[in-house]
Coordinates of C-alpha atoms and ligand atoms in Angstrom, one line a residue:
X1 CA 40.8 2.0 -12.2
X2 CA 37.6 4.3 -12.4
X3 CA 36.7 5.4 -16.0
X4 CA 37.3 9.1 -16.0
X5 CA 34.6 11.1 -16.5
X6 CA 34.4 12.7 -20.5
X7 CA 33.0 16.2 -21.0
X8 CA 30.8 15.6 -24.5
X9 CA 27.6 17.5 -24.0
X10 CA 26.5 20.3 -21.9
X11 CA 26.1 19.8 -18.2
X12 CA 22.7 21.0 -16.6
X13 CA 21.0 21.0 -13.2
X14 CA 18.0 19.8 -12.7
X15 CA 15.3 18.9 -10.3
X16 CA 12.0 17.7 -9.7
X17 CA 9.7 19.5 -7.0
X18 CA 5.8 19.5 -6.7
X19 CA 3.1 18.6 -3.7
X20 CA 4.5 15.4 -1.7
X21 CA 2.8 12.2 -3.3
X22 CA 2.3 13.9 -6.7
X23 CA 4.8 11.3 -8.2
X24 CA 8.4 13.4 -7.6
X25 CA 10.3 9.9 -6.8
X26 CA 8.3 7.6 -9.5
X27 CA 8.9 9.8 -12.0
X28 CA 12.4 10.2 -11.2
X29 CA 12.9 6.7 -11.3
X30 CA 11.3 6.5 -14.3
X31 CA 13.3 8.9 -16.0
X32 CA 16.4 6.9 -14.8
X33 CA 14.7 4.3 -16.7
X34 CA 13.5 4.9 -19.7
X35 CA 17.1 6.1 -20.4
X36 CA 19.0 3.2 -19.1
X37 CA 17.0 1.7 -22.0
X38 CA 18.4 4.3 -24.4
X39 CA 21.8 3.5 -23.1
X40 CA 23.0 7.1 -21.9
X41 CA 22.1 6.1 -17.7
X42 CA 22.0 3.9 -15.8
X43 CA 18.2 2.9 -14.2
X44 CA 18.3 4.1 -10.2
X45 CA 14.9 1.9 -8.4
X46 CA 12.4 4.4 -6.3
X47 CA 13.8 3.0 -3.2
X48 CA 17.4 3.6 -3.4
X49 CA 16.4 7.5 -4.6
X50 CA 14.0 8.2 -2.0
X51 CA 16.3 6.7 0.8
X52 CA 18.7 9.2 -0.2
X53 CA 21.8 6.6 0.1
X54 CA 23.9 9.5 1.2
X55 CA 23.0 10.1 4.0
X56 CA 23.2 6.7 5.5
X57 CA 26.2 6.2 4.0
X58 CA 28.1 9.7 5.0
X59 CA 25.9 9.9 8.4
X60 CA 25.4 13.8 7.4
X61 CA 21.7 15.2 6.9
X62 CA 21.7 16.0 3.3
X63 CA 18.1 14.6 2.2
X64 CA 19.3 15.4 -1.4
X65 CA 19.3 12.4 -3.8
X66 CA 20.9 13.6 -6.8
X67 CA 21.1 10.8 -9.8
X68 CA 22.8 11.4 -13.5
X69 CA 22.0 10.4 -16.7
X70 CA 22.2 11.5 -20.4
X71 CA 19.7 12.5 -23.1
X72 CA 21.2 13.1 -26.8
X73 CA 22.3 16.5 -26.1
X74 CA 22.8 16.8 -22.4
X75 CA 24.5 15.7 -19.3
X76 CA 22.2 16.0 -16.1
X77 CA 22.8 15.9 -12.9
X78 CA 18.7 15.9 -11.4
X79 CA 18.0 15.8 -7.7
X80 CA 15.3 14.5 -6.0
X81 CA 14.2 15.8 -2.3
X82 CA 12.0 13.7 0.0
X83 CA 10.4 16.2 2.2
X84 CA 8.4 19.8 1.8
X85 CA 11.3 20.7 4.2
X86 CA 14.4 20.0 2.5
X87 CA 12.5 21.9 -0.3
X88 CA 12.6 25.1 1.7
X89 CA 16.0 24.7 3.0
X90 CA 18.1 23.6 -0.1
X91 CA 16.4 25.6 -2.6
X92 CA 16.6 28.7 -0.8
X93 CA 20.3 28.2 0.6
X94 CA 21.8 27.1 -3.1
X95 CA 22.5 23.4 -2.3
X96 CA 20.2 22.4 -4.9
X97 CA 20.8 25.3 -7.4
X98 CA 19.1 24.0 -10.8
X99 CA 19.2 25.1 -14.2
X100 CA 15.7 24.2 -14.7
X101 CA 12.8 22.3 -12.5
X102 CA 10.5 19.9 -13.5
X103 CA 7.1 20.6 -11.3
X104 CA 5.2 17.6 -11.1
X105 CA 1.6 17.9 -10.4
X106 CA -0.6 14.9 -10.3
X107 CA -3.7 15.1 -12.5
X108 CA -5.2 13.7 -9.9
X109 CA -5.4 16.0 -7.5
X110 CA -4.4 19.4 -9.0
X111 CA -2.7 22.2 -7.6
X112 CA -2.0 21.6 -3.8
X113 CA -0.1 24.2 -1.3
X114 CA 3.2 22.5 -2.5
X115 CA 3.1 23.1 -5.6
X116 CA 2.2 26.7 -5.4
X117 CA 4.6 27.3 -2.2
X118 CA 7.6 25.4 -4.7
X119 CA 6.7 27.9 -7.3
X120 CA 6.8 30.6 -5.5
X121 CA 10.2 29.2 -4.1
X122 CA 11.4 28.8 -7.5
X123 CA 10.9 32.1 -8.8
X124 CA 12.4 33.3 -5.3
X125 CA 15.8 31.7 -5.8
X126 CA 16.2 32.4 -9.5
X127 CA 14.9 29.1 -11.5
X128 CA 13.9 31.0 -14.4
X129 CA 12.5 27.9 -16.6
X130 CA 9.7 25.4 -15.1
X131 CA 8.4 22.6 -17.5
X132 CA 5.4 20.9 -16.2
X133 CA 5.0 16.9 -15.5
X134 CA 0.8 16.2 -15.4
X135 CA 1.7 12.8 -13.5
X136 CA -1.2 10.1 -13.1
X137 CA -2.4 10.6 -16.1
X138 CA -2.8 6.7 -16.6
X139 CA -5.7 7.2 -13.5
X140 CA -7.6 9.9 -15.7
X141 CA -7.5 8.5 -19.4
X142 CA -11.2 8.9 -20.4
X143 CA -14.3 10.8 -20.2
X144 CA -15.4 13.0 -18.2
X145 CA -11.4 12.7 -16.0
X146 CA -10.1 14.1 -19.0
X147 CA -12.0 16.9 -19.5
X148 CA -10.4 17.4 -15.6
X149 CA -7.1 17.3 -16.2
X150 CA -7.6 19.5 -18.8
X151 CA -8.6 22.2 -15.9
X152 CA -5.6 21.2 -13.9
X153 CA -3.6 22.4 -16.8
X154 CA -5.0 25.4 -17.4
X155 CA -4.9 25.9 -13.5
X156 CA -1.0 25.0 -13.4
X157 CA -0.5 27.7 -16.4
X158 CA -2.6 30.2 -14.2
X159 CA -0.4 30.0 -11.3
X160 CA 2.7 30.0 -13.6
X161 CA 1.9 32.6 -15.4
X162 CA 1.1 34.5 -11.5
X163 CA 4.5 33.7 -11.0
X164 CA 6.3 35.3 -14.2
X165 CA 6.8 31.9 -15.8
X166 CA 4.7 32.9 -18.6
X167 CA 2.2 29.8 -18.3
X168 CA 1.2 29.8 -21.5
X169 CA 4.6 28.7 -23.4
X170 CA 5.6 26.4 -20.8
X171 CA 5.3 22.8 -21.7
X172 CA 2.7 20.8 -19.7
X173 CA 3.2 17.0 -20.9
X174 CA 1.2 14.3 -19.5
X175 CA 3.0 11.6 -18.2
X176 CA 2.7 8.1 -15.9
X177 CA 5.5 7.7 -14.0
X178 CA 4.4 4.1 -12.2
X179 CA 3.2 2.5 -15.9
X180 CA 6.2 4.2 -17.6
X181 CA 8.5 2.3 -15.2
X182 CA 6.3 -0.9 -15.4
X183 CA 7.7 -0.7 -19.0
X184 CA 4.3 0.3 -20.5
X185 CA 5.3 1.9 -24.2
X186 CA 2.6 4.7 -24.3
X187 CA 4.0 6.0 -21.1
X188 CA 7.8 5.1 -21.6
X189 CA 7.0 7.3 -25.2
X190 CA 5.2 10.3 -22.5
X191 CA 8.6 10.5 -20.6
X192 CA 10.8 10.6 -23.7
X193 CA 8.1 14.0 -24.7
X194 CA 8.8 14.5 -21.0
X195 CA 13.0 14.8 -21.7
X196 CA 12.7 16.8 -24.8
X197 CA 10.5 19.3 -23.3
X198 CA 13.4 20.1 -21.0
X199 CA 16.2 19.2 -23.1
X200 CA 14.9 22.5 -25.8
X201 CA 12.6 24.3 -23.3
X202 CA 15.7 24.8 -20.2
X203 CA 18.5 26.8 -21.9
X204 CA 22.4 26.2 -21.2
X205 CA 22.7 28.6 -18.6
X206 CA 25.8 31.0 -18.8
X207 CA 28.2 29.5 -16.9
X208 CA 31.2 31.9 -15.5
X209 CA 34.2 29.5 -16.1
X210 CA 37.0 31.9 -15.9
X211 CA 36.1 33.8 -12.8
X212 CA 37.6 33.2 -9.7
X213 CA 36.7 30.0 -8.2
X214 CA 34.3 29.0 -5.7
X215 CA 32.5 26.3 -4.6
X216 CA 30.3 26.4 -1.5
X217 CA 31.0 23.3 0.4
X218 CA 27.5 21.0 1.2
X219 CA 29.5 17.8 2.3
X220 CA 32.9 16.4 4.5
X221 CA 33.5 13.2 4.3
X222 CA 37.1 11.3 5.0
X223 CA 38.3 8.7 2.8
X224 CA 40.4 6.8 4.2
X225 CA 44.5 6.8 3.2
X226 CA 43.3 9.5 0.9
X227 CA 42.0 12.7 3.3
X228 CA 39.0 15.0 3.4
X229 CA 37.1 15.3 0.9
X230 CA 34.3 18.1 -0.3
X231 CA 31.2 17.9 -2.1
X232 CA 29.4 20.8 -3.8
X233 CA 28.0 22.1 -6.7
X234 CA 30.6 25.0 -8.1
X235 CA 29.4 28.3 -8.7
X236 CA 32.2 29.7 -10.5
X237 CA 35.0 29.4 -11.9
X238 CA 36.9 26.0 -13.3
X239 CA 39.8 24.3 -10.8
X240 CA 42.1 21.2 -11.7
X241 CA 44.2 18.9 -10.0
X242 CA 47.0 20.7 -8.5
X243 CA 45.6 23.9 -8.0
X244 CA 45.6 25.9 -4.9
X245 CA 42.5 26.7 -3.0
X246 CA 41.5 28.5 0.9
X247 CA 38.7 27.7 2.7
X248 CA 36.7 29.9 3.9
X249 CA 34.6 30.7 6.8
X250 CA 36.1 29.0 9.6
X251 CA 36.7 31.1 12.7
X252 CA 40.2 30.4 12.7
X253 CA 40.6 31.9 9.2
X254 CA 41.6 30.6 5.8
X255 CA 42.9 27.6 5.3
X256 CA 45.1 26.8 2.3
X257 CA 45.6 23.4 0.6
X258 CA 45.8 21.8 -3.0
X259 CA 43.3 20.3 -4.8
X260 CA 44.6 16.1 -5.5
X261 CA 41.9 15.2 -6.7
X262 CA 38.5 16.4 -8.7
X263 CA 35.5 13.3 -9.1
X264 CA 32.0 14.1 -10.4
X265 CA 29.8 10.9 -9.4
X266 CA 32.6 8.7 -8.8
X267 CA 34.5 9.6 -12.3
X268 CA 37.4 11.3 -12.0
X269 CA 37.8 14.7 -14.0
X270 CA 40.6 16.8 -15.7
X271 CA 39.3 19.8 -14.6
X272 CA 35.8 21.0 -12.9
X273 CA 33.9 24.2 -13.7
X274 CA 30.5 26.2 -12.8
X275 CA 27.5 24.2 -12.7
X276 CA 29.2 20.6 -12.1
X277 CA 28.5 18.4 -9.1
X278 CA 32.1 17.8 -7.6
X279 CA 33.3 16.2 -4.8
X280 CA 37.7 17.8 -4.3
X281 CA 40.2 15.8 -2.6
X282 CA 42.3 18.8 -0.3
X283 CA 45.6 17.9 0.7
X284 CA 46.6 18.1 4.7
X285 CA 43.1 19.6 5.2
X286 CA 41.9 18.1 8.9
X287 CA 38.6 16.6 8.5
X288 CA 37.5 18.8 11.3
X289 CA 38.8 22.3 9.6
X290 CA 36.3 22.6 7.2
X291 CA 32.2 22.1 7.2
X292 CA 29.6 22.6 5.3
X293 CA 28.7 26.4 5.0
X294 CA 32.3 26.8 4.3
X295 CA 33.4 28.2 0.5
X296 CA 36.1 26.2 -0.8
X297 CA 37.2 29.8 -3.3
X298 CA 40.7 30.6 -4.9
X299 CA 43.4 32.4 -2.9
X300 CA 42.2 36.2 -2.8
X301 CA 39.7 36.2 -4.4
X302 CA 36.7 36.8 -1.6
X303 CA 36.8 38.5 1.9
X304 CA 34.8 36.9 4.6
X305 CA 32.4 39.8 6.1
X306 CA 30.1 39.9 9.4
X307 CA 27.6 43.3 8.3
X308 CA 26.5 43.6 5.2
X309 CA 23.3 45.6 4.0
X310 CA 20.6 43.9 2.1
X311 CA 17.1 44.5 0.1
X312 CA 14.4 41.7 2.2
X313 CA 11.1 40.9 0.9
X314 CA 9.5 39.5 4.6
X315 CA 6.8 37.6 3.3
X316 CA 3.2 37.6 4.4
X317 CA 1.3 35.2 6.4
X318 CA -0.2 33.5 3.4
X319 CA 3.0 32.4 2.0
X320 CA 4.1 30.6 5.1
X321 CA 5.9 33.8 6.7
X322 CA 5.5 35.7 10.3
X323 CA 2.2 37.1 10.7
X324 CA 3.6 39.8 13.1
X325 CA 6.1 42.6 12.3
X326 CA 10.2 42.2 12.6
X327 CA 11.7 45.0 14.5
X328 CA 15.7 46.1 15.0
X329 CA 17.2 43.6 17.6
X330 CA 15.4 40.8 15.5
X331 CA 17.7 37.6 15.9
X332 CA 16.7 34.8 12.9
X333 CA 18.8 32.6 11.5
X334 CA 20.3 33.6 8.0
X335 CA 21.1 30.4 5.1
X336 CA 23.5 31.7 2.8
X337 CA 24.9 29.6 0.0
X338 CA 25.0 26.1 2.6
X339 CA 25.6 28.3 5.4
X340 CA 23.3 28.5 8.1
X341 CA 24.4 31.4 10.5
X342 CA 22.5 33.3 13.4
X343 CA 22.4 37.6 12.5
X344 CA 21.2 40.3 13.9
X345 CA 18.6 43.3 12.1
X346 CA 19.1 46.5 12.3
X347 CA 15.8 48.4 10.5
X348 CA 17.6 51.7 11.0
X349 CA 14.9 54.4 10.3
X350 CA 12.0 52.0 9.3
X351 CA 11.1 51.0 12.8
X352 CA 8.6 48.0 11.9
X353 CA 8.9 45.5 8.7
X354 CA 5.0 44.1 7.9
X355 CA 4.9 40.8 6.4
X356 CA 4.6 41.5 3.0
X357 CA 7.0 44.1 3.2
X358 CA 10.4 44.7 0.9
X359 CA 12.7 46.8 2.6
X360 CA 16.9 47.8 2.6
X361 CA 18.1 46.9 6.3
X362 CA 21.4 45.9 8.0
X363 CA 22.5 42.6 9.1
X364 CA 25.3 41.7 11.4
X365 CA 26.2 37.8 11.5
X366 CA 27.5 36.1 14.3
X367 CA 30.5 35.3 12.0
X368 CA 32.3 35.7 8.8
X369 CA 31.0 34.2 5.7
X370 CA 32.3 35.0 2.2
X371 CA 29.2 37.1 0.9
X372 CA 29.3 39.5 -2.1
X373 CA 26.7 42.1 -3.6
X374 CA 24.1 40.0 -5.8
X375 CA 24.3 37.2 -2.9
X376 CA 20.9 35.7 -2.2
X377 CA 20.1 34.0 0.8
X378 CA 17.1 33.3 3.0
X379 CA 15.8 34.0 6.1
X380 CA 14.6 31.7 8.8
X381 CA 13.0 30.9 12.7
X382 CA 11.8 28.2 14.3
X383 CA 12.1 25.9 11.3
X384 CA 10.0 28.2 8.6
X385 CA 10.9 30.4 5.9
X386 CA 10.0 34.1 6.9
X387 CA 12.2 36.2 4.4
X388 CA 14.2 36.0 1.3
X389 CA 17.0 38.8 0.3
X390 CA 19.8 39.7 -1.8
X391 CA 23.2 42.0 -0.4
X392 CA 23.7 44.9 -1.5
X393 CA 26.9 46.2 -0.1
X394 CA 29.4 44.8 2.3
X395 CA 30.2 46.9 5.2
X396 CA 32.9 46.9 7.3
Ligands
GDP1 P1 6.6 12.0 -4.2 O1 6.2 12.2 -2.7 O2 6.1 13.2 -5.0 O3 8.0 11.7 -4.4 O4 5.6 10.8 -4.8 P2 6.0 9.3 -5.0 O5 6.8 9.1 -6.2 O6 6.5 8.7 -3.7 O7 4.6 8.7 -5.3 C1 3.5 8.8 -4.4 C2 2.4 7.7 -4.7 O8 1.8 8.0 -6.0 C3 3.0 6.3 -4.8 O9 2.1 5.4 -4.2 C4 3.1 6.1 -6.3 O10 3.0 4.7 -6.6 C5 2.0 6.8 -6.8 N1 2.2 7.3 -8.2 C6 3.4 7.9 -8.6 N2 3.3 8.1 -10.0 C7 2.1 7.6 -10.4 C8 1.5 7.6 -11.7 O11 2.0 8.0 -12.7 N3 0.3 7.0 -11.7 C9 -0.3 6.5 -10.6 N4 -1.6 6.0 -10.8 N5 0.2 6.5 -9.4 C10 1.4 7.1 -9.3
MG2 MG1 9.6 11.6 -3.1

């Protein structure tokens, strides 16, 4: 029998983002461990995080890794991305919703378009604490390379402090992922700096356990003799075995079942609640009812809606975004929660939107999706991020 999973210390969400190459995977392996050593995780190699085992596995694009492990006050659950890509996409649609980020910059190089395009990304989609890993600093120990990295810190603080991160309380430590995980003590010591940096620096976020449930679904998967199964990070709300749940956003409606069974990374739990990695065993459910995008919420308590009216910051050409003006009839694609749904703008008396503008405007989607005032979501075409928002009011 699996061991069940026991609730002792506060669970977080975190993540590591940065340039590609700066050391995201290395570290993360480190991390893994430096603690296995401690004895509170177990050590997951660079190639089985960066191969994303998932997604082989499950056959579903994910291009998440997420791996868990324990410092001496804190559960994490820390997920890794491979690609600039899935940056843009699970970070602005909520898949990979963390408490805090750990930006890793290597010394060697400085600040790169990455790092400043995950910064600005951050701050977009609510990560209100960043704590700074200066990787490779084994390749700039002495003389005139450290008087360097000494300027790639204070350039990492500039363009966190641009950001409203306040980049001159944020902790910068300077680490070596590769020689930490060669076992080399100096560095192993740098990554335990590393962990209590985020463990004081990332506060417990407040977590809304007795609100309603809801969980956008980011996985399906079928076990077999058991049934469907979905993964998801919950956003609200706590849910136990036995309870009753509807999902939402199907075109065919809701679709009720019981929750038999609640797992976080292969441990089965008592009960789930806001901010834990889960995957829910739904009685009945056809494999083929539910998808990701879809809110797995409890009975009643959201209404899918089609229009809605939203406050859009288009951004500008420098940040990635259109470098010509959106007008009404506009037809991108809009990623809400894990949803990914095609919606049409209505600018009603502002006839043009600038990149670089923030503007109120109307959005009709192409189909019902659970959405609430205070939702965030982003918006997208051809691949690229050209807008970020948050509803305002749901209309009918
Ligand atoms: P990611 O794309 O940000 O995930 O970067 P990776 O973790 O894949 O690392 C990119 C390259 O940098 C690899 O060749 C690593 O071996 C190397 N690297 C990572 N961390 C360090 C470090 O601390 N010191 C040095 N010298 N090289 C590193
Ligand atoms: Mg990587």
């Amino acid at each position: 029998p699996k061991t069940a999973y026991v609730r002792t210390k506060p669970h977080l969400n975190i993540g590591t983002m940065g340039h590609v190459d700066h050391g995201k995977t290395t570290l993360t392996a480190a991390i893994t461990k430096v603690l296995s050593e401690r004895g509170t995780g177990a050590f997951v190699p660079f190639d089985r995080i960066d191969r994303a085992p998932e997604e082989a596995q499950r056959g579903i694009t994910i291009n998440i890794a997420h791996v868990e492990y324990e410092t001496s006050t804190r559960h994490y659950a820390h997920v890794d991305m491979p690609g600039h890509a899935d940056y843009v996409k699970n970070m602005v649609t909520g898949a990979a919703q963390v408490d805090g980020a750990i930006l890793v910059v290597s010394a060697l190089d400085g600040i790169m378009p990455q790092t400043a395009e995950h910064v600005l990304l951050a701050r977009q989609v609510g990560v209100d604490h960043i704590v700074v890993a200066l990787n490779k600093a084994d390749a700039v120990d002495d003389g005139e390379d450290a008087v360097l990295t000494d300027l790639v810190e204070l350039e990492v603080r500039d363009l966190l402090s641009e950001h409203g991160y306040g980049g001159d309380s944020v902790p910068v430590v300077r680490v070596s992922g590769l020689r930490a995980l060669e076992g080399d003590p100096r560095w192993t010591a740098a990554i335990e700096a590393l962990l209590d940096a985020v463990d004081t620096y990332v506060p417990i976020p407040e977590r809304y356990t007795d609100a309603p449930f809801l969980m956008p679904v980011e996985n399906v998967l079928t076990i077999t003799g058991r049934g469907t199964v979905v993964t998801g990070a919950v956003e609200r709300g706590t849910i136990r075995v036995g309870d009753r749940v509807e999902v939402l956003g199907a075109d065919g409606g809701p679709q009720t079942s019981t929750v038999t069974g609640v797992e976080t990374f292969g441990k089965p739990m008592e009960s789930a609640e806001a901010g834990d990695n889960v995957a829910l065993l739904l009685r009945g459910m056809p494999r083929d009812a539910v998808r990701r995008g879809h809110v797995v919420a409890a009975p009643d308590s959201v209404t899918p809606t089609r229009r809605f009216t939203a406050q859009v910051y288009v951004l500008s050409a420098r940040e990635g975004g259109r470098t010509t003006p959106v007008t009404t009839g506009y037809r991108p694609q809009f990623y809400i929660r894990t949803a990914d749904v095609v919606g049409d703008i209505d600018l009603g008396e502002t006839a043009v939107a600038r990149p670089g503008d923030t503007l109120t405007l109307t959005v009709e989607l192409g189909r019902e999706v659970p959405l609430e005032p205070g939702l965030g979501f982003a918006i997208r075409e051809g691949g690229r991020t050209v807008g970020a928002g948050t509803v305002t009011s749901l209309l009918t």
